[in-house]
PDB file of C-alpha atoms in Angstrom:
ATOM      1  CA  VAL A 102       0.191  -0.164   0.055  1.00  0.00           C
ATOM      2  CA  LEU A 103       2.481   2.089   0.549  1.00  0.00           C
ATOM      3  CA  LEU A 104       4.208   1.348  -2.634  1.00  0.00           C
ATOM      4  CA  ALA A 105       1.611   2.416  -3.975  1.00  0.00           C
ATOM      5  CA  ALA A 106       0.635   5.277  -2.628  1.00  0.00           C
ATOM      6  CA  ALA A 107       4.151   7.054  -3.912  1.00  0.00           C
ATOM      7  CA  MET A 108       3.429   6.196  -7.339  1.00  0.00           C
ATOM      8  CA  SER A 109       2.277   8.337  -9.523  1.00  0.00           C
ATOM      9  CA  PHE A 110       1.165   7.747 -13.097  1.00  0.00           C
ATOM     10  CA  ASP A 111       0.067   9.935 -15.981  1.00  0.00           C
ATOM     11  CA  ASP A 112      -2.638   7.684 -17.304  1.00  0.00           C
ATOM     12  CA  ASN A 113      -6.027   8.356 -14.194  1.00  0.00           C
ATOM     13  CA  ILE A 114      -5.260   4.428 -12.307  1.00  0.00           C
ATOM     14  CA  ASP A 115      -6.597   4.331  -8.565  1.00  0.00           C
ATOM     15  CA  GLU A 116      -3.233   3.828  -6.322  1.00  0.00           C
ATOM     16  CA  LEU A 117      -5.864   1.479  -4.352  1.00  0.00           C
ATOM     17  CA  THR A 118      -5.864  -0.839  -8.251  1.00  0.00           C
ATOM     18  CA  ILE A 119      -2.424  -0.356  -8.003  1.00  0.00           C
ATOM     19  CA  ALA A 120      -1.808  -1.966  -4.443  1.00  0.00           C
ATOM     20  CA  ALA A 121      -4.277  -4.903  -4.573  1.00  0.00           C
ATOM     21  CA  ALA A 122      -2.214  -6.188  -7.693  1.00  0.00           C
ATOM     22  CA  LEU A 123       1.499  -5.474  -5.626  1.00  0.00           C
ATOM     23  CA  HIS A 124      -0.287  -7.073  -2.720  1.00  0.00           C
ATOM     24  CA  GLU A 125      -2.136  -9.888  -5.013  1.00  0.00           C
ATOM     25  CA  LYS A 126       0.985 -10.701  -6.441  1.00  0.00           C
ATOM     26  CA  LEU A 127       3.585 -11.377  -3.087  1.00  0.00           C
ATOM     27  CA  TYR A 128       0.722 -12.733  -1.149  1.00  0.00           C
ATOM     28  CA  GLY A 129      -1.135 -14.799  -3.365  1.00  0.00           C
ATOM     29  CA  LYS A 130      -4.900 -13.132  -2.228  1.00  0.00           C
ATOM     30  CA  PRO A 131      -7.054 -10.058  -2.818  1.00  0.00           C
ATOM     31  CA  LEU A 132      -6.046  -7.495  -0.354  1.00  0.00           C
ATOM     32  CA  ARG A 133      -8.431  -6.647   2.412  1.00  0.00           C
ATOM     33  CA  LEU A 134     -10.996  -3.995   1.559  1.00  0.00           C
ATOM     34  CA  THR A 135     -13.585  -1.483   3.923  1.00  0.00           C
ATOM     35  CA  ARG A 136     -16.443   1.120   2.952  1.00  0.00           C
ATOM     36  CA  MET A 137     -15.695   4.827   4.548  1.00  0.00           C
ATOM     37  CA  PRO A 138     -18.929   5.854   6.486  1.00  0.00           C
ATOM     38  CA  ASN A 139     -18.507   9.004   2.983  1.00  0.00           C
ATOM     39  CA  GLY A 140     -18.074   5.788   0.678  1.00  0.00           C
ATOM     40  CA  VAL A 141     -14.737   5.774   0.062  1.00  0.00           C
ATOM     41  CA  VAL A 142     -12.947   1.808   0.477  1.00  0.00           C
ATOM     42  CA  VAL A 143     -10.029   1.539   2.121  1.00  0.00           C
ATOM     43  CA  PRO A 144      -7.715  -1.453   3.517  1.00  0.00           C
ATOM     44  CA  ALA A 145      -9.246  -2.375   6.197  1.00  0.00           C
ATOM     45  CA  ASP A 146      -5.776  -3.771   7.500  1.00  0.00           C
ATOM     46  CA  ALA A 147      -4.972   0.393   8.440  1.00  0.00           C
ATOM     47  CA  GLU A 148      -3.411   1.299  11.455  1.00  0.00           C
ATOM     48  CA  TYR A 149      -5.874   4.831  11.647  1.00  0.00           C
ATOM     49  CA  VAL A 150      -8.172   5.613   8.599  1.00  0.00           C
ATOM     50  CA  LEU A 151      -8.685  10.050   8.161  1.00  0.00           C
ATOM     51  CA  TRP A 152     -11.407  10.283   6.123  1.00  0.00           C
ATOM     52  CA  GLY A 153     -12.791  13.759   4.517  1.00  0.00           C
ATOM     53  CA  ARG A 154     -13.216  16.249   1.680  1.00  0.00           C
ATOM     54  CA  ILE A 155     -11.361  18.381  -0.870  1.00  0.00           C
ATOM     55  CA  THR A 156     -12.528  21.451  -0.231  1.00  0.00           C
ATOM     56  CA  ALA A 157     -12.580  24.377  -3.143  1.00  0.00           C
ATOM     57  CA  GLU A 158      -9.905  26.474  -0.680  1.00  0.00           C
ATOM     58  CA  ASP A 159      -6.322  26.441  -1.170  1.00  0.00           C
ATOM     59  CA  ASP A 160      -3.375  27.330   1.248  1.00  0.00           C
ATOM     60  CA  ASP A 161       0.136  26.946   2.039  1.00  0.00           C
ATOM     61  CA  GLU A 162       1.658  23.845   2.677  1.00  0.00           C
ATOM     62  CA  GLY A 163       5.347  23.982   4.091  1.00  0.00           C
ATOM     63  CA  PRO A 164       8.237  25.491   4.752  1.00  0.00           C
ATOM     64  CA  TYR A 165       9.047  21.258   4.886  1.00  0.00           C
ATOM     65  CA  VAL A 166      12.002  19.206   4.483  1.00  0.00           C
ATOM     66  CA  ASP A 167      12.329  16.929   2.363  1.00  0.00           C
ATOM     67  CA  ILE A 168      14.134  14.150  -0.243  1.00  0.00           C
ATOM     68  CA  THR A 169      16.674  15.975  -0.579  1.00  0.00           C
ATOM     69  CA  GLY A 170      17.113  16.987   3.135  1.00  0.00           C
ATOM     70  CA  THR A 171      16.353  20.890   2.514  1.00  0.00           C
ATOM     71  CA  VAL A 172      13.859  22.782   2.780  1.00  0.00           C
ATOM     72  CA  ASP A 173      10.786  22.567  -0.092  1.00  0.00           C
ATOM     73  CA  ASP A 174       8.488  25.493  -1.377  1.00  0.00           C
ATOM     74  CA  VAL A 175       6.212  26.428  -0.532  1.00  0.00           C
ATOM     75  CA  ARG A 176       2.926  25.513  -2.182  1.00  0.00           C
ATOM     76  CA  GLN A 177      -0.900  26.339  -2.389  1.00  0.00           C
ATOM     77  CA  GLU A 178      -2.453  23.396  -2.169  1.00  0.00           C
ATOM     78  CA  PRO A 179      -5.935  22.339  -1.708  1.00  0.00           C
ATOM     79  CA  VAL A 180      -7.175  22.446   1.726  1.00  0.00           C
ATOM     80  CA  ILE A 181      -8.773  19.184   3.917  1.00  0.00           C
ATOM     81  CA  GLU A 182     -11.403  18.635   6.141  1.00  0.00           C
ATOM     82  CA  VAL A 183     -11.802  15.756   8.128  1.00  0.00           C
ATOM     83  CA  ASP A 184     -15.003  14.468   9.020  1.00  0.00           C
ATOM     84  CA  GLY A 185     -14.176  11.977  10.845  1.00  0.00           C
ATOM     85  CA  VAL A 186     -11.389   8.672  12.349  1.00  0.00           C
ATOM     86  CA  ILE A 187     -10.712   4.917  13.058  1.00  0.00           C
ATOM     87  CA  HIS A 188      -7.729   2.607  14.468  1.00  0.00           C
ATOM     88  CA  ARG A 189      -7.255  -0.344  14.935  1.00  0.00           C
ATOM     89  CA  ASP A 190      -7.168  -1.166  18.767  1.00  0.00           C
ATOM     90  CA  ASN A 191      -3.390  -0.348  19.831  1.00  0.00           C
ATOM     91  CA  PRO A 192      -2.704   1.030  15.978  1.00  0.00           C
ATOM     92  CA  ILE A 193       0.699   2.655  16.049  1.00  0.00           C
ATOM     93  CA  PHE A 194       1.611   5.209  14.119  1.00  0.00           C
ATOM     94  CA  HIS A 195       3.455   5.229  10.651  1.00  0.00           C
ATOM     95  CA  ALA A 196       5.588   8.534  10.464  1.00  0.00           C
ATOM     96  CA  LEU A 197       7.994   8.602   7.273  1.00  0.00           C
ATOM     97  CA  ILE A 198      11.030  10.469   8.360  1.00  0.00           C
ATOM     98  CA  PRO A 199      11.909  12.541   5.042  1.00  0.00           C
ATOM     99  CA  GLY A 200      14.630  13.459   3.437  1.00  0.00           C
ATOM    100  CA  GLU A 201      15.938   9.014   5.117  1.00  0.00           C
ATOM    101  CA  ALA A 202      16.214   5.959   3.990  1.00  0.00           C
ATOM    102  CA  GLU A 203      13.006   4.813   3.720  1.00  0.00           C
ATOM    103  CA  HIS A 204      11.594   8.391   2.628  1.00  0.00           C
ATOM    104  CA  LYS A 205      13.811   8.299   0.194  1.00  0.00           C
ATOM    105  CA  THR A 206      13.558   4.516  -1.389  1.00  0.00           C
ATOM    106  CA  LEU A 207       9.827   5.082  -1.559  1.00  0.00           C
ATOM    107  CA  MET A 208       9.736   7.671  -3.375  1.00  0.00           C
ATOM    108  CA  GLY A 209      12.845   6.456  -5.853  1.00  0.00           C
ATOM    109  CA  LEU A 210      11.873   2.874  -5.626  1.00  0.00           C
ATOM    110  CA  PRO A 211       8.244   3.924  -8.589  1.00  0.00           C
ATOM    111  CA  ARG A 212      11.160   5.852 -10.778  1.00  0.00           C
ATOM    112  CA  ALA A 213      13.279   2.463 -11.997  1.00  0.00           C
ATOM    113  CA  PRO A 214      10.741   0.359 -13.497  1.00  0.00           C
ATOM    114  CA  THR A 215       9.926   3.361 -15.386  1.00  0.00           C
ATOM    115  CA  ILE A 216      13.209   4.343 -16.444  1.00  0.00           C
ATOM    116  CA  LYS A 217      13.977   1.021 -17.295  1.00  0.00           C
ATOM    117  CA  SER A 218      10.898   1.330 -19.934  1.00  0.00           C
ATOM    118  CA  ALA A 219      11.912   3.848 -21.224  1.00  0.00           C
ATOM    119  CA  VAL A 220      15.458   2.799 -22.025  1.00  0.00           C
ATOM    120  CA  SER A 221      13.783  -0.157 -22.859  1.00  0.00           C
ATOM    121  CA  GLU A 222      12.479   1.447 -26.187  1.00  0.00           C
ATOM    122  CA  VAL A 223      15.686   2.141 -27.853  1.00  0.00           C
ATOM    123  CA  CYS A 224      18.012  -0.883 -26.499  1.00  0.00           C
ATOM    124  CA  GLU A 225      18.615  -3.782 -24.500  1.00  0.00           C
ATOM    125  CA  CYS A 226      18.571  -1.733 -20.573  1.00  0.00           C
ATOM    126  CA  LEU A 227      19.391  -4.777 -17.384  1.00  0.00           C
ATOM    127  CA  ASP A 228      18.723  -2.523 -14.353  1.00  0.00           C
ATOM    128  CA  VAL A 229      17.830   0.644 -12.498  1.00  0.00           C
ATOM    129  CA  HIS A 230      19.737   2.299  -9.642  1.00  0.00           C
ATOM    130  CA  MET A 231      18.440   5.187  -8.335  1.00  0.00           C
ATOM    131  CA  THR A 232      21.824   6.338  -5.838  1.00  0.00           C
ATOM    132  CA  GLU A 233      21.537   7.074  -2.606  1.00  0.00           C
ATOM    133  CA  GLY A 234      23.414  10.225  -3.365  1.00  0.00           C
ATOM    134  CA  GLY A 235      20.791  11.727  -5.696  1.00  0.00           C
ATOM    135  CA  CYS A 236      18.747  11.531  -3.066  1.00  0.00           C
ATOM    136  CA  GLY A 237      17.015   7.964  -5.216  1.00  0.00           C
ATOM    137  CA  TRP A 238      15.274  10.782  -6.749  1.00  0.00           C
ATOM    138  CA  LEU A 239      18.067  13.174  -8.619  1.00  0.00           C
ATOM    139  CA  ALA A 240      20.118  10.461  -9.804  1.00  0.00           C
ATOM    140  CA  ALA A 241      20.583   6.991 -11.618  1.00  0.00           C
ATOM    141  CA  VAL A 242      22.134   4.853 -13.133  1.00  0.00           C
ATOM    142  CA  VAL A 243      21.153   2.257 -15.849  1.00  0.00           C
ATOM    143  CA  LYS A 244      22.916  -0.136 -17.299  1.00  0.00           C
ATOM    144  CA  ILE A 245      22.588  -1.392 -20.888  1.00  0.00           C
ATOM    145  CA  ARG A 246      23.952  -4.597 -22.953  1.00  0.00           C
ATOM    146  CA  LYS A 247      25.181  -2.204 -26.334  1.00  0.00           C
ATOM    147  CA  THR A 248      24.877  -3.857 -29.334  1.00  0.00           C
ATOM    148  CA  ASN A 249      24.780  -0.485 -31.458  1.00  0.00           C
ATOM    149  CA  PRO A 250      27.852   2.054 -30.963  1.00  0.00           C
ATOM    150  CA  ASP A 251      25.316   4.893 -30.109  1.00  0.00           C
ATOM    151  CA  ASP A 252      23.131   2.547 -27.383  1.00  0.00           C
ATOM    152  CA  GLY A 253      24.684   4.659 -24.647  1.00  0.00           C
ATOM    153  CA  MET A 254      24.142   7.863 -26.193  1.00  0.00           C
ATOM    154  CA  LYS A 255      20.490   6.663 -26.543  1.00  0.00           C
ATOM    155  CA  ALA A 256      20.166   5.156 -23.131  1.00  0.00           C
ATOM    156  CA  ILE A 257      20.959   8.665 -21.787  1.00  0.00           C
ATOM    157  CA  HIS A 258      18.034  10.832 -23.490  1.00  0.00           C
ATOM    158  CA  ALA A 259      15.480   8.127 -23.099  1.00  0.00           C
ATOM    159  CA  ALA A 260      16.408   8.120 -19.246  1.00  0.00           C
ATOM    160  CA  LEU A 261      15.657  11.354 -19.012  1.00  0.00           C
ATOM    161  CA  ALA A 262      12.555  11.399 -20.818  1.00  0.00           C
ATOM    162  CA  GLY A 263      11.314   8.245 -18.442  1.00  0.00           C
ATOM    163  CA  HIS A 264      11.479  10.366 -15.116  1.00  0.00           C
ATOM    164  CA  ARG A 265      11.393  14.390 -15.437  1.00  0.00           C
ATOM    165  CA  SER A 266      12.363  15.085 -12.498  1.00  0.00           C
ATOM    166  CA  MET A 267      15.917  12.882 -12.967  1.00  0.00           C
ATOM    167  CA  LYS A 268      18.717  15.585 -13.292  1.00  0.00           C
ATOM    168  CA  MET A 269      21.863  13.377 -13.862  1.00  0.00           C
ATOM    169  CA  VAL A 270      22.284   9.700 -15.439  1.00  0.00           C
ATOM    170  CA  THR A 271      25.095   7.383 -16.220  1.00  0.00           C
ATOM    171  CA  VAL A 272      24.969   4.564 -17.794  1.00  0.00           C
ATOM    172  CA  VAL A 273      27.506   1.921 -17.761  1.00  0.00           C
ATOM    173  CA  ASP A 274      28.047  -2.112 -19.501  1.00  0.00           C
ATOM    174  CA  GLU A 275      26.551  -5.578 -17.863  1.00  0.00           C
ATOM    175  CA  ASP A 276      29.717  -6.945 -16.244  1.00  0.00           C
ATOM    176  CA  ILE A 277      28.853  -3.445 -13.618  1.00  0.00           C
ATOM    177  CA  ASP A 278      27.495  -3.537 -10.429  1.00  0.00           C
ATOM    178  CA  ILE A 279      24.860  -0.700 -10.637  1.00  0.00           C
ATOM    179  CA  SER A 280      24.766  -0.561  -6.887  1.00  0.00           C
ATOM    180  CA  ASP A 281      28.534  -0.413  -5.496  1.00  0.00           C
ATOM    181  CA  PRO A 282      29.446   3.967  -6.332  1.00  0.00           C
ATOM    182  CA  VAL A 283      32.702   2.448  -6.348  1.00  0.00           C
ATOM    183  CA  ARG A 284      32.204   0.312  -9.871  1.00  0.00           C
ATOM    184  CA  VAL A 285      29.959   2.769 -11.450  1.00  0.00           C
ATOM    185  CA  GLU A 286      32.826   5.694 -10.339  1.00  0.00           C
ATOM    186  CA  TRP A 287      35.315   2.480 -11.883  1.00  0.00           C
ATOM    187  CA  ALA A 288      33.968   2.730 -15.148  1.00  0.00           C
ATOM    188  CA  MET A 289      34.642   6.670 -15.687  1.00  0.00           C
ATOM    189  CA  VAL A 290      37.753   6.621 -15.146  1.00  0.00           C
ATOM    190  CA  THR A 291      38.459   4.448 -17.623  1.00  0.00           C
ATOM    191  CA  ARG A 292      35.759   4.084 -19.412  1.00  0.00           C
ATOM    192  CA  TRP A 293      33.805   7.537 -20.235  1.00  0.00           C
ATOM    193  CA  GLN A 294      35.261  10.675 -22.467  1.00  0.00           C
ATOM    194  CA  PRO A 295      33.641  13.922 -21.658  1.00  0.00           C
ATOM    195  CA  ASP A 296      34.010  15.624 -24.198  1.00  0.00           C
ATOM    196  CA  LYS A 297      32.841  12.471 -26.556  1.00  0.00           C
ATOM    197  CA  ASP A 298      30.957  11.156 -23.782  1.00  0.00           C
ATOM    198  CA  THR A 299      28.529  13.232 -21.978  1.00  0.00           C
ATOM    199  CA  VAL A 300      25.817  15.204 -23.637  1.00  0.00           C
ATOM    200  CA  MET A 301      24.781  18.247 -21.499  1.00  0.00           C
ATOM    201  CA  LEU A 302      20.675  19.475 -21.595  1.00  0.00           C
ATOM    202  CA  SER A 303      20.027  22.738 -21.257  1.00  0.00           C
ATOM    203  CA  ASN A 304      16.888  24.350 -20.632  1.00  0.00           C
ATOM    204  CA  GLN A 305      15.354  21.022 -19.585  1.00  0.00           C
ATOM    205  CA  LYS A 306      12.113  21.194 -16.107  1.00  0.00           C
ATOM    206  CA  GLY A 307      13.396  20.777 -13.019  1.00  0.00           C
ATOM    207  CA  SER A 308      12.523  19.261  -9.876  1.00  0.00           C
ATOM    208  CA  SER A 309      11.117  21.631  -7.262  1.00  0.00           C
ATOM    209  CA  LEU A 310      13.481  19.582  -5.004  1.00  0.00           C
ATOM    210  CA  ASP A 311      16.707  20.934  -6.491  1.00  0.00           C
ATOM    211  CA  PRO A 312      17.540  24.526  -5.601  1.00  0.00           C
ATOM    212  CA  SER A 313      19.995  24.798  -7.729  1.00  0.00           C
ATOM    213  CA  ARG A 314      17.262  24.651 -10.213  1.00  0.00           C
ATOM    214  CA  ASP A 315      16.305  28.058 -12.499  1.00  0.00           C
ATOM    215  CA  SER A 316      14.098  30.397 -10.754  1.00  0.00           C
ATOM    216  CA  ASP A 317      11.666  29.948 -13.676  1.00  0.00           C
ATOM    217  CA  GLY A 318      11.795  26.093 -12.685  1.00  0.00           C
ATOM    218  CA  LEU A 319      14.264  25.204 -14.872  1.00  0.00           C
ATOM    219  CA  THR A 320      17.405  22.645 -14.330  1.00  0.00           C
ATOM    220  CA  ALA A 321      20.392  21.788 -16.460  1.00  0.00           C
ATOM    221  CA  LYS A 322      21.131  17.683 -16.847  1.00  0.00           C
ATOM    222  CA  VAL A 323      23.732  15.658 -17.785  1.00  0.00           C
ATOM    223  CA  GLY A 324      24.028  12.158 -18.657  1.00  0.00           C
ATOM    224  CA  PHE A 325      27.917  10.283 -19.116  1.00  0.00           C
ATOM    225  CA  ASP A 326      27.911   6.912 -21.931  1.00  0.00           C
ATOM    226  CA  ALA A 327      30.369   4.740 -19.038  1.00  0.00           C
ATOM    227  CA  THR A 328      30.187   2.335 -21.034  1.00  0.00           C
ATOM    228  CA  LEU A 329      33.258   0.520 -23.531  1.00  0.00           C
ATOM    229  CA  PRO A 330      34.461   1.762 -26.919  1.00  0.00           C
ATOM    230  CA  TRP A 331      32.528   0.574 -30.136  1.00  0.00           C
ATOM    231  CA  ASP A 332      35.882   0.011 -31.983  1.00  0.00           C
ATOM    232  CA  VAL A 333      38.357  -1.482 -30.182  1.00  0.00           C
ATOM    233  CA  ASP A 334      39.338  -4.365 -28.080  1.00  0.00           C
ATOM    234  CA  HIS A 335      37.963  -4.608 -25.493  1.00  0.00           C
ATOM    235  CA  GLU A 336      39.992  -6.964 -23.183  1.00  0.00           C
ATOM    236  CA  GLY A 337      42.408  -4.235 -21.325  1.00  0.00           C
ATOM    237  CA  PHE A 338      39.723  -2.362 -20.282  1.00  0.00           C
ATOM    238  CA  MET A 339      38.420  -5.214 -18.356  1.00  0.00           C
ATOM    239  CA  SER A 340      39.172  -5.589 -14.802  1.00  0.00           C
ATOM    240  CA  VAL A 341      41.372  -8.862 -13.141  1.00  0.00           C
ATOM    241  CA  GLN A 342      40.382  -7.734  -9.518  1.00  0.00           C
TER     242      GLN A 342
END
């Protein structure tokens, strides 16, 4: 349920539908639901349930600390009027601490498959890792199996299109452990040439979670092609450690 709630979709899909599908796949049985007095259906095993109405009134939300550990923008958001609260016996209130590992995981984990899907449209994508330094949101490492000389560059553009908030992406070969930042950096220093293996894009839609973006919300983005050169013998590039 938490993972589904952290997802966002281009189509008008109810997160509860996704939660039910994930629950069925993981546990082999339907997600139990119950109906609130206002008619809204919620997970039956929820610790707390608040029900109410979204009003036509807007008010300031924030300031508060977000996933980067910095203070996010104050935004005008709809006011919710809570009509009731129910809870289980001896309930546990599960709070997410802003900017900590659980927050980053829940935000970043749903982005990896969308990036992988986008990259898979242009080349063979094996895996995607949202980096810890990128707060699980602003940076990723993409592993591909290269079958054409321009696959690395195509993967960069596809990955940035697959997650519009992302600011930096590194593309590596299938022999690199993308969850290990040391191995990713090793791939860069042994396979990447800054002057010809780098993509820099200006005036791109940025994330409000990036305090370095321009006042109009635009930012620059960068991609590093740290894959093996296409037209040389690869033997000298392979690690023997």
